[in-house]
Short mmCIF file of C-alpha atoms in Angstrom, two decimals:
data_model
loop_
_atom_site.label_atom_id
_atom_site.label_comp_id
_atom_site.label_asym_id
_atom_site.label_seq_id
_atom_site.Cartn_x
_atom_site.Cartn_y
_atom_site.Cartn_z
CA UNK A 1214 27.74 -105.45 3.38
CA UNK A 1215 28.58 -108.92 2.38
CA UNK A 1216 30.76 -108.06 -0.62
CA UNK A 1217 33.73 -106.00 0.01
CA UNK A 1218 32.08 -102.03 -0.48
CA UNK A 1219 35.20 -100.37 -2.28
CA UNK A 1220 35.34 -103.28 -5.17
CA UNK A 1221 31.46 -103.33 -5.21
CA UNK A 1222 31.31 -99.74 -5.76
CA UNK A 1223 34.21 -99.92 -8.74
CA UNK A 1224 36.45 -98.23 -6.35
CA UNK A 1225 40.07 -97.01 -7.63
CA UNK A 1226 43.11 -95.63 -5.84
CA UNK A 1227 46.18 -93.66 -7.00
CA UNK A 1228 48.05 -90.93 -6.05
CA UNK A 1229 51.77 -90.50 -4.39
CA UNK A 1230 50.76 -88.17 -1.54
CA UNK A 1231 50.16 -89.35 2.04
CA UNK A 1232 46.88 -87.50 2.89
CA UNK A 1233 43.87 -89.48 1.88
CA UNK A 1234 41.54 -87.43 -0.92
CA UNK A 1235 37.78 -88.64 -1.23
CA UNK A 1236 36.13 -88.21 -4.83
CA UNK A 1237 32.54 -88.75 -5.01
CA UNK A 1238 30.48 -87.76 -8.01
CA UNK A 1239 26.95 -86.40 -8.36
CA UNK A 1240 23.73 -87.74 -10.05
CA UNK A 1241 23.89 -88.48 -14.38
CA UNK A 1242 27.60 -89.03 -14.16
CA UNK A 1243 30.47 -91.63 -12.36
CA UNK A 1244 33.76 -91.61 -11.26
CA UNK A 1245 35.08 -90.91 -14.52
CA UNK A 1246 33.71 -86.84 -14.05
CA UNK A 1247 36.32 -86.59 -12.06
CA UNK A 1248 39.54 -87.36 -14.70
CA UNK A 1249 40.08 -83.38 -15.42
CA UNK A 1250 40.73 -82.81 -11.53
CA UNK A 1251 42.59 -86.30 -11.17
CA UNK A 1252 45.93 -85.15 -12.42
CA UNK A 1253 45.60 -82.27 -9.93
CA UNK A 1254 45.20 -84.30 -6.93
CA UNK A 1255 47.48 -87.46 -7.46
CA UNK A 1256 51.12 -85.49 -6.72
CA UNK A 1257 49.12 -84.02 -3.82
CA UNK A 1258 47.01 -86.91 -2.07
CA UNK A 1259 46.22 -90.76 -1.86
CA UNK A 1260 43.27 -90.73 -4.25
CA UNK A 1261 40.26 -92.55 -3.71
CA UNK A 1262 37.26 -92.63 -5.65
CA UNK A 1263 33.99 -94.99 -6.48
CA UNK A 1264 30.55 -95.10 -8.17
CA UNK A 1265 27.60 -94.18 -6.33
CA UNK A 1266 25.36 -96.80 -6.03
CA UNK A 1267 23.12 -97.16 -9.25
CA UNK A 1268 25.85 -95.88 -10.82
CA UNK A 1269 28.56 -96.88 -13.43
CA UNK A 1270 29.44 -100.01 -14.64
CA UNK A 1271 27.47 -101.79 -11.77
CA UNK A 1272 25.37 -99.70 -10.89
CA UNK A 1273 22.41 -102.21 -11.10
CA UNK A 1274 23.94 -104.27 -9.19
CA UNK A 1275 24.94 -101.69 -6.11
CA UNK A 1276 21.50 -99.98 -6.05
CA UNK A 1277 19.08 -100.67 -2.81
CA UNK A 1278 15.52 -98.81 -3.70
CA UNK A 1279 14.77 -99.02 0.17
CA UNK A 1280 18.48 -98.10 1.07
CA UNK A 1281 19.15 -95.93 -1.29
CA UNK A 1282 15.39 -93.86 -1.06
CA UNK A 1283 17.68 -91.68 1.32
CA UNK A 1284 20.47 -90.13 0.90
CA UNK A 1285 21.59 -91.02 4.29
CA UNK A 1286 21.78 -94.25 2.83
CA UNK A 1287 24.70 -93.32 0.59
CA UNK A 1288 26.29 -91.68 3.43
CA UNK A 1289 26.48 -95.12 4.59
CA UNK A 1290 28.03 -96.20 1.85
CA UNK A 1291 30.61 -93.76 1.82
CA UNK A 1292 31.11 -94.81 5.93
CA UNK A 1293 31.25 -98.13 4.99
CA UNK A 1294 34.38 -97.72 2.53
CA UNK A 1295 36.09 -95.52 4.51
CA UNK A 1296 36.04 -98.05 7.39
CA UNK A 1297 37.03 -100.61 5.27
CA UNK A 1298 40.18 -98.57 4.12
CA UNK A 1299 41.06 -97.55 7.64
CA UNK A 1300 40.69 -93.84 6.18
CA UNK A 1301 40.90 -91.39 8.77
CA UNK A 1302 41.04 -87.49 8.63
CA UNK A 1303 40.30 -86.88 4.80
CA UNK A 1304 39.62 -84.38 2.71
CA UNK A 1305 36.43 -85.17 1.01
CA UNK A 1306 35.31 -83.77 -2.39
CA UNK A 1307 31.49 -83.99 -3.30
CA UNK A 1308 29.76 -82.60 -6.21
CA UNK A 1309 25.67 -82.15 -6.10
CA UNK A 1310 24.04 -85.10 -4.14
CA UNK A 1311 27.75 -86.24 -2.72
CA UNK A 1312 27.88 -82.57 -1.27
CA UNK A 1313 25.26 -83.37 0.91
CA UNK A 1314 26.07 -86.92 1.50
CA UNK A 1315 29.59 -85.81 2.32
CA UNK A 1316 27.73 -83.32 4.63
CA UNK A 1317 25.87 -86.14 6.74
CA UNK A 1318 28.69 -88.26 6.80
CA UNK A 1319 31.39 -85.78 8.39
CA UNK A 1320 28.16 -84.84 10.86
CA UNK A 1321 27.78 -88.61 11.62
CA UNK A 1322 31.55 -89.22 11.82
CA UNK A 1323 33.57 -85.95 12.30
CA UNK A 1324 36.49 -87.76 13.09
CA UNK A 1325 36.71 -89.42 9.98
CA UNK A 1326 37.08 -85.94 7.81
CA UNK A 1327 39.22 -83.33 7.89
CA UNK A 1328 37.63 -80.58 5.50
CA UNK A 1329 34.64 -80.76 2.99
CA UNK A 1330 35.06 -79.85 -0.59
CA UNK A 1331 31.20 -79.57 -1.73
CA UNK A 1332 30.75 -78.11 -5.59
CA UNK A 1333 27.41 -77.22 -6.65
CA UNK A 1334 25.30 -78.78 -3.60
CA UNK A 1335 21.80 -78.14 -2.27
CA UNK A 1336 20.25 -79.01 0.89
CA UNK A 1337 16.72 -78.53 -0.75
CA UNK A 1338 15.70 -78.22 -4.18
CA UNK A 1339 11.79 -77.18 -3.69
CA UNK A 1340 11.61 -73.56 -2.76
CA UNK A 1341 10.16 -72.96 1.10
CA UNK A 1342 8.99 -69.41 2.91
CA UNK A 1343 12.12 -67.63 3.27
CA UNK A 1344 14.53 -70.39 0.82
CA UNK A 1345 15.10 -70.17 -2.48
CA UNK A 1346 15.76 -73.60 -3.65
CA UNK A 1347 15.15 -72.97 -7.50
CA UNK A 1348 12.54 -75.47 -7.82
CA UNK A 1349 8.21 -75.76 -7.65
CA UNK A 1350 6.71 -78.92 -7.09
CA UNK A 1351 4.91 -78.82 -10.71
CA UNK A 1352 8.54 -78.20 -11.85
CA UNK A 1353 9.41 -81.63 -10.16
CA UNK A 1354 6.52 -83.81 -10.95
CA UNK A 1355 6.90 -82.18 -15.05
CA UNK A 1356 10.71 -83.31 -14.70
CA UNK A 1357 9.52 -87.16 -13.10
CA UNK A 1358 7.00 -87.36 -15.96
CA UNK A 1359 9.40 -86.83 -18.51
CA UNK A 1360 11.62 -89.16 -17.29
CA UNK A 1361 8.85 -91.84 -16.96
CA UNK A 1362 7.54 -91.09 -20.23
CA UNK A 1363 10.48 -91.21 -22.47
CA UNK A 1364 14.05 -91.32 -20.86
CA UNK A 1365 16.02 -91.15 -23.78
CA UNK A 1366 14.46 -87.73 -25.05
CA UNK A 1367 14.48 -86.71 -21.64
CA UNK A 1368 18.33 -86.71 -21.70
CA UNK A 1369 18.74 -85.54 -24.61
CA UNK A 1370 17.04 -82.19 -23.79
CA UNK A 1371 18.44 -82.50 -19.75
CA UNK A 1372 21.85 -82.96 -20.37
CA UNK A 1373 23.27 -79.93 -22.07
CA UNK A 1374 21.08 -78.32 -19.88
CA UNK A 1375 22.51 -79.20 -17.03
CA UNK A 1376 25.98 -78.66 -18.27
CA UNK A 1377 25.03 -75.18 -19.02
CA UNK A 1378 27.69 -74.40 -22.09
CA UNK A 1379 28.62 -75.33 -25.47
CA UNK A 1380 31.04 -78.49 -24.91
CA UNK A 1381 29.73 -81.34 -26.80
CA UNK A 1382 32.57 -83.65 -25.17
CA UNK A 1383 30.89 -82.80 -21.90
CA UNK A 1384 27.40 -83.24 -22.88
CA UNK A 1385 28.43 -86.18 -24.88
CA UNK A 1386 30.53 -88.10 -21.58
CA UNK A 1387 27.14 -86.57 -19.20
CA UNK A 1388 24.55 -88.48 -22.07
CA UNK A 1389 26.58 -91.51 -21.78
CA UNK A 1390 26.28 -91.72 -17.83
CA UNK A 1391 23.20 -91.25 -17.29
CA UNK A 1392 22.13 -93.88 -20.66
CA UNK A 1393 24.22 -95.98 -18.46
CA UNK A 1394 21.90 -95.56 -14.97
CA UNK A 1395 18.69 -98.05 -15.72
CA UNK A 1396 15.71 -95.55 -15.95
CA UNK A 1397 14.14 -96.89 -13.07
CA UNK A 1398 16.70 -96.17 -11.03
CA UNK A 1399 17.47 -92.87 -12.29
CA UNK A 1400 13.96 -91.82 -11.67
CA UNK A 1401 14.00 -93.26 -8.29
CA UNK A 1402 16.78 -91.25 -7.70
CA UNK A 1403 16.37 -87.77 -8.99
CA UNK A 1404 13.21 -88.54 -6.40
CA UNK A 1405 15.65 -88.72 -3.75
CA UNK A 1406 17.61 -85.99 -4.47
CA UNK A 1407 15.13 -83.49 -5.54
CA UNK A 1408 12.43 -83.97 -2.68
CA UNK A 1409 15.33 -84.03 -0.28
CA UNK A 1410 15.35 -81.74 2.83
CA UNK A 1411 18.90 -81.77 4.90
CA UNK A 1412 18.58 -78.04 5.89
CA UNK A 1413 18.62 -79.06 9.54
CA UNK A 1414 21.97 -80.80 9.27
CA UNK A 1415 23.96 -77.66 7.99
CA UNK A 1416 24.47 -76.24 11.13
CA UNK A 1417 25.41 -79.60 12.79
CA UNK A 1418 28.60 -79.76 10.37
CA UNK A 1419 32.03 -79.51 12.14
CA UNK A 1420 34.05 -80.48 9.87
CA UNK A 1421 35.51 -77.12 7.93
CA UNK A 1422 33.60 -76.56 4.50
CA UNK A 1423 34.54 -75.00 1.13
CA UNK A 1424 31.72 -74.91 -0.77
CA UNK A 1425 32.00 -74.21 -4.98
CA UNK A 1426 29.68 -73.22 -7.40
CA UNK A 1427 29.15 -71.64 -10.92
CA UNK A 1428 27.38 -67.68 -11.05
CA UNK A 1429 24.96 -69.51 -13.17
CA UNK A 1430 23.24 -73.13 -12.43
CA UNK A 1431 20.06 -74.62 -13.68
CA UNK A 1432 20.30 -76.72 -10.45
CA UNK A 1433 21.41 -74.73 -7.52
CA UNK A 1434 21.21 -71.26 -7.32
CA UNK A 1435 23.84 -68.79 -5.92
CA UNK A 1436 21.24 -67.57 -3.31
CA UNK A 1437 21.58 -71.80 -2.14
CA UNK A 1438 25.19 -71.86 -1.55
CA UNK A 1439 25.26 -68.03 0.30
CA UNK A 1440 22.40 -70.02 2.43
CA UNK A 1441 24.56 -73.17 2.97
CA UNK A 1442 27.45 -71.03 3.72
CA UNK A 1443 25.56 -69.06 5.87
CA UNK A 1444 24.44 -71.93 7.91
CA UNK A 1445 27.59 -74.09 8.09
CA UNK A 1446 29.76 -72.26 10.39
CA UNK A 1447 33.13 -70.68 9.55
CA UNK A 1448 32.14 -72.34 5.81
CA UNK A 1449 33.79 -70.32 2.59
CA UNK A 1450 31.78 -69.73 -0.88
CA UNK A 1451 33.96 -69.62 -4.25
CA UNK A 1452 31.23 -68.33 -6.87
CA UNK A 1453 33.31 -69.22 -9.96
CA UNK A 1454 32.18 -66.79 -13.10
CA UNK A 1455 30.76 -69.38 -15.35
CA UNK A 1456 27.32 -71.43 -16.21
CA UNK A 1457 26.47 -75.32 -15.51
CA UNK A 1458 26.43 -77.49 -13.04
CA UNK A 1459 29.28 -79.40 -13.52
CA UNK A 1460 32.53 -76.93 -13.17
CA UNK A 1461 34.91 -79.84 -12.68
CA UNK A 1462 34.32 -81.02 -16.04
CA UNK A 1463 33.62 -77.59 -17.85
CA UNK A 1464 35.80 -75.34 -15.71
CA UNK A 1465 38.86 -77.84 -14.06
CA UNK A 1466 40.86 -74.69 -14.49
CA UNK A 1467 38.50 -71.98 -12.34
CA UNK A 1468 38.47 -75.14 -9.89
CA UNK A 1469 41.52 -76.10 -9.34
CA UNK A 1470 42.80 -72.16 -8.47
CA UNK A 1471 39.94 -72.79 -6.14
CA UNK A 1472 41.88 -75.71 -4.32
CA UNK A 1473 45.23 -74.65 -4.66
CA UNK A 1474 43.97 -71.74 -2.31
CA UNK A 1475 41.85 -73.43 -0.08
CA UNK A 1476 43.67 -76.45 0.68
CA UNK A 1477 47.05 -74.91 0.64
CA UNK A 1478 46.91 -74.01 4.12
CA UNK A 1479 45.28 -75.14 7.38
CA UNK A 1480 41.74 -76.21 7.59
CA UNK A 1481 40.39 -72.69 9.85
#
């Protein structure tokens, strides 16, 4: 790219420890999801995070429709930053899409990662013969015509959806990031994500894998992370006794006893 990518993609560092931690967000919110965990992981690691393209601050500024109509094309992104900040070996953290953009990064560039961290990620949304993905194609196009039709209702009723409990500060700080995506691009987006298919690239991940995720999720089933974990070999599953999709905002507790066990010790 021809502008530095961690400053185009509002990238921050912090942190006192020497090992390099990745933070990368998942559709609706931005960097900022991540401020309950932060505390946890500065004493621990060198802490890098970033907006997603179409996301944040600048987000109309760092979106590509052609790039970005893949998620590969984030996975890119995510390459491109890390080369840029000579990061080696890390231990990546991705919730929803940056699970799975984590996912084909670390399976274009195993060197580059250490471990996976993915919360609440799906390798296919739509159902398929033998997958439960959660989702029906009426349910999609019904979600895209919403969206079209009047975005601002449509977050209103989608955001304490997705968040899955009664925490207006949540719901509040989720409203505000996706008002902040322009609709078009949130649209184009969700389109991205939700017609996605990266099934075939589970078993082509080296890289060890923790995967996270809530009992109950409007998103991503339980039976999707026993099939990720299932398919991504020596992978562990922490089903965390709770609702919504976004644990690490609702649940920083349940999550961080989560990585104080699995990143205490060696990566097998």
């Amino acid at each position: 790219m021809c502008v530095e990518s961690f400053e185009r993609f509002n990238g921050r560092r912090s942190g006192e420890g020497k090992a390099v931690a990745i933070l990368s967000h998942g559709f609706g919110t931005d960097q900022t999801a991540w401020n309950a965990l932060r505390p946890w992981f500065e004493p621990r690691y060198d802490v890098i995070s970033f907006d997603l393209a179409g996301c944040g601050p600048q987000g109309a500024q760092t979106y590509d429709f052609e790039r970005h109509g893949s998620l590969f094309g984030y996975a890119d992104d995510l390459l491109d930053i890390l080369d840029e900040l000579d990061v080696h070996n890390c231990t990546y953290i991705g919730h929803s899409m940056s699970g799975m953009i984590g996912a084909a990064a670390a399976v274009a560039r195993p060197e580059l990662f250490e471990r996976l961290v993915i919360i609440g990620a799906s390798p296919r949304y739509l159902d398929d013969d033998g997958y439960t993905g959660g989702f029906k194609p009426q349910d999609l196009e019904q979600l895209f015509e919403s969206m079209r039709a009047n975005y601002q209702a449509w977050i209103a009723g989608f955001a304490p959806m997705v968040v899955g409990v009664e925490d207006s500060a949540v719901v509040a700080d989720f409203s505000n990031t996706l008002f902040q995506m322009r609709p078009d691009i949130a649209l184009n987006t969700s389109r991205t994500i939700f017609t996605s298919d990266l099934r075939s690239l589970a078993a082509r991940v080296s890289t060890p894998v923790h995967l996270i995720q809530t009992a109950h999720d409007v998103a991503v089933p339980v039976a999707v992370g026993q099939w990720l974990a299932n398919a991504i070999d020596g992978a562990t599953l922490d089903v965390i006794d709770a609702s919504g999709h976004l644990p690490h905002m609702t649940a920083p507790d349940d999550v961080m006893r989560i990585l104080e066990q699995r990143l205490a010790g060696p990566t097998r």
